[in-house]
């Protein structure tokens, strides 16, 4: 064992399994480990590094704002905070009535959304609907919204009122009544393995929530900031939600999250009802504002759409019996494997110098920087094809061993 692995084992809380490598620097779509080995990064910090690594816009925004005004308390407003709020409202189509609450992470944005649902529901509407296989974070409130039982159980009791329903329009129709405060959904379930909602789901959810007076909250933490080839996942569906939550890609690597409210939902929070010391500070908001401005100015939402199609075509061209299908939209892609070998594929890819992710045992998730072009896609195709061949060869080898074993 090398030194860094000993340090990990001794010093870090054991909430994560073995770390895959010790990464020391990044540039564009590449990262390097402590031995100087280069990797093509097609995970981008799980849909976080929208501009890739060490992008000059990101670097300059941090340096400039840190030298100007990094943090003040929320007793004060700052220009970057106001600029980012206005930009998010405009991009989300939240209109003049929209409002923005800033957090430091996705889970915290969903905590704010949970409180929004409670403020809306009061005592008459104790129910909050979330979807099976949904993921909304690991803090207690966001964990209650998260579907996976194994994640929740050690930390029970959970806050009351959350029900997980199947992701079908029929299940939503059956579950909806006037005691529902809100439903929270991801437009594409990222952690579940890049699983899209059924066609028409968001439109149905919109009309059912309007009919029953419940809020429609869309968790855009993974799908937002242009990732899917539109600014937000819900943008594909032509609906207006009551609230969306954001994090990951909006900061490009700086920890920041947000809750954007639309229409009447914007008047639910009142002075003293929520807060965060760091949330919305000038450093974080200046960086997110610069990252989103660059996504706009460089046409990276369009690039995500175009490169997503190109990448999907490249994946479909790969002639491997290990690939069973492709899911997702834009640059949030799930490669479905024909058996539960995702960890082996991730390891083989890493060996070849490519970072991808096992969202679940049968799905490889890729979420590269929105800046990728022809070169990155060609290199991905080569490396991923080789990694699949490596896995297939070792599978064949272990089959032969089994067959020839005494
Ligand atoms: C990552 C993610 C979260 C949690 O965000 P954190 O910043 O890790 O707290 C919540 N919802 C979705 C859809 C996510 O992908």
Coordinates of C-alpha atoms in Angstrom, one line a residue, residues 26 46 51-52 74 80 126 142 179 185 196 200 250 260 263 279 293 302 316 326 328 335 342 357 382 384 394:
X26 CA -6.8 19.0 -13.8
X46 CA -20.5 13.9 -11.1
X51 CA -16.4 24.1 -17.8
X52 CA -13.9 21.3 -17.2
X74 CA -26.7 37.7 5.2
X80 CA -22.7 39.0 -7.2
X126 CA -49.0 16.5 5.6
X142 CA -33.3 15.3 1.8
X179 CA -53.7 16.4 1.5
X185 CA -39.1 14.7 -8.9
X196 CA -35.8 9.2 -17.7
X200 CA -45.6 13.2 -20.4
X250 CA -24.1 25.8 -11.5
X260 CA -35.7 28.9 -7.3
X263 CA -45.2 32.5 -8.7
X279 CA -25.4 30.6 1.5
X293 CA -22.3 33.4 -18.1
X302 CA -26.2 23.8 -27.5
X316 CA -23.9 2.8 -30.3
X326 CA -28.0 3.8 -23.9
X328 CA -30.2 9.8 -21.0
X335 CA -24.7 3.1 -20.7
X342 CA -20.1 -1.9 -14.0
X357 CA -18.8 6.0 -13.1
X382 CA -11.2 4.5 -28.3
X384 CA -14.0 2.9 -23.7
X394 CA -11.0 -11.3 -18.5

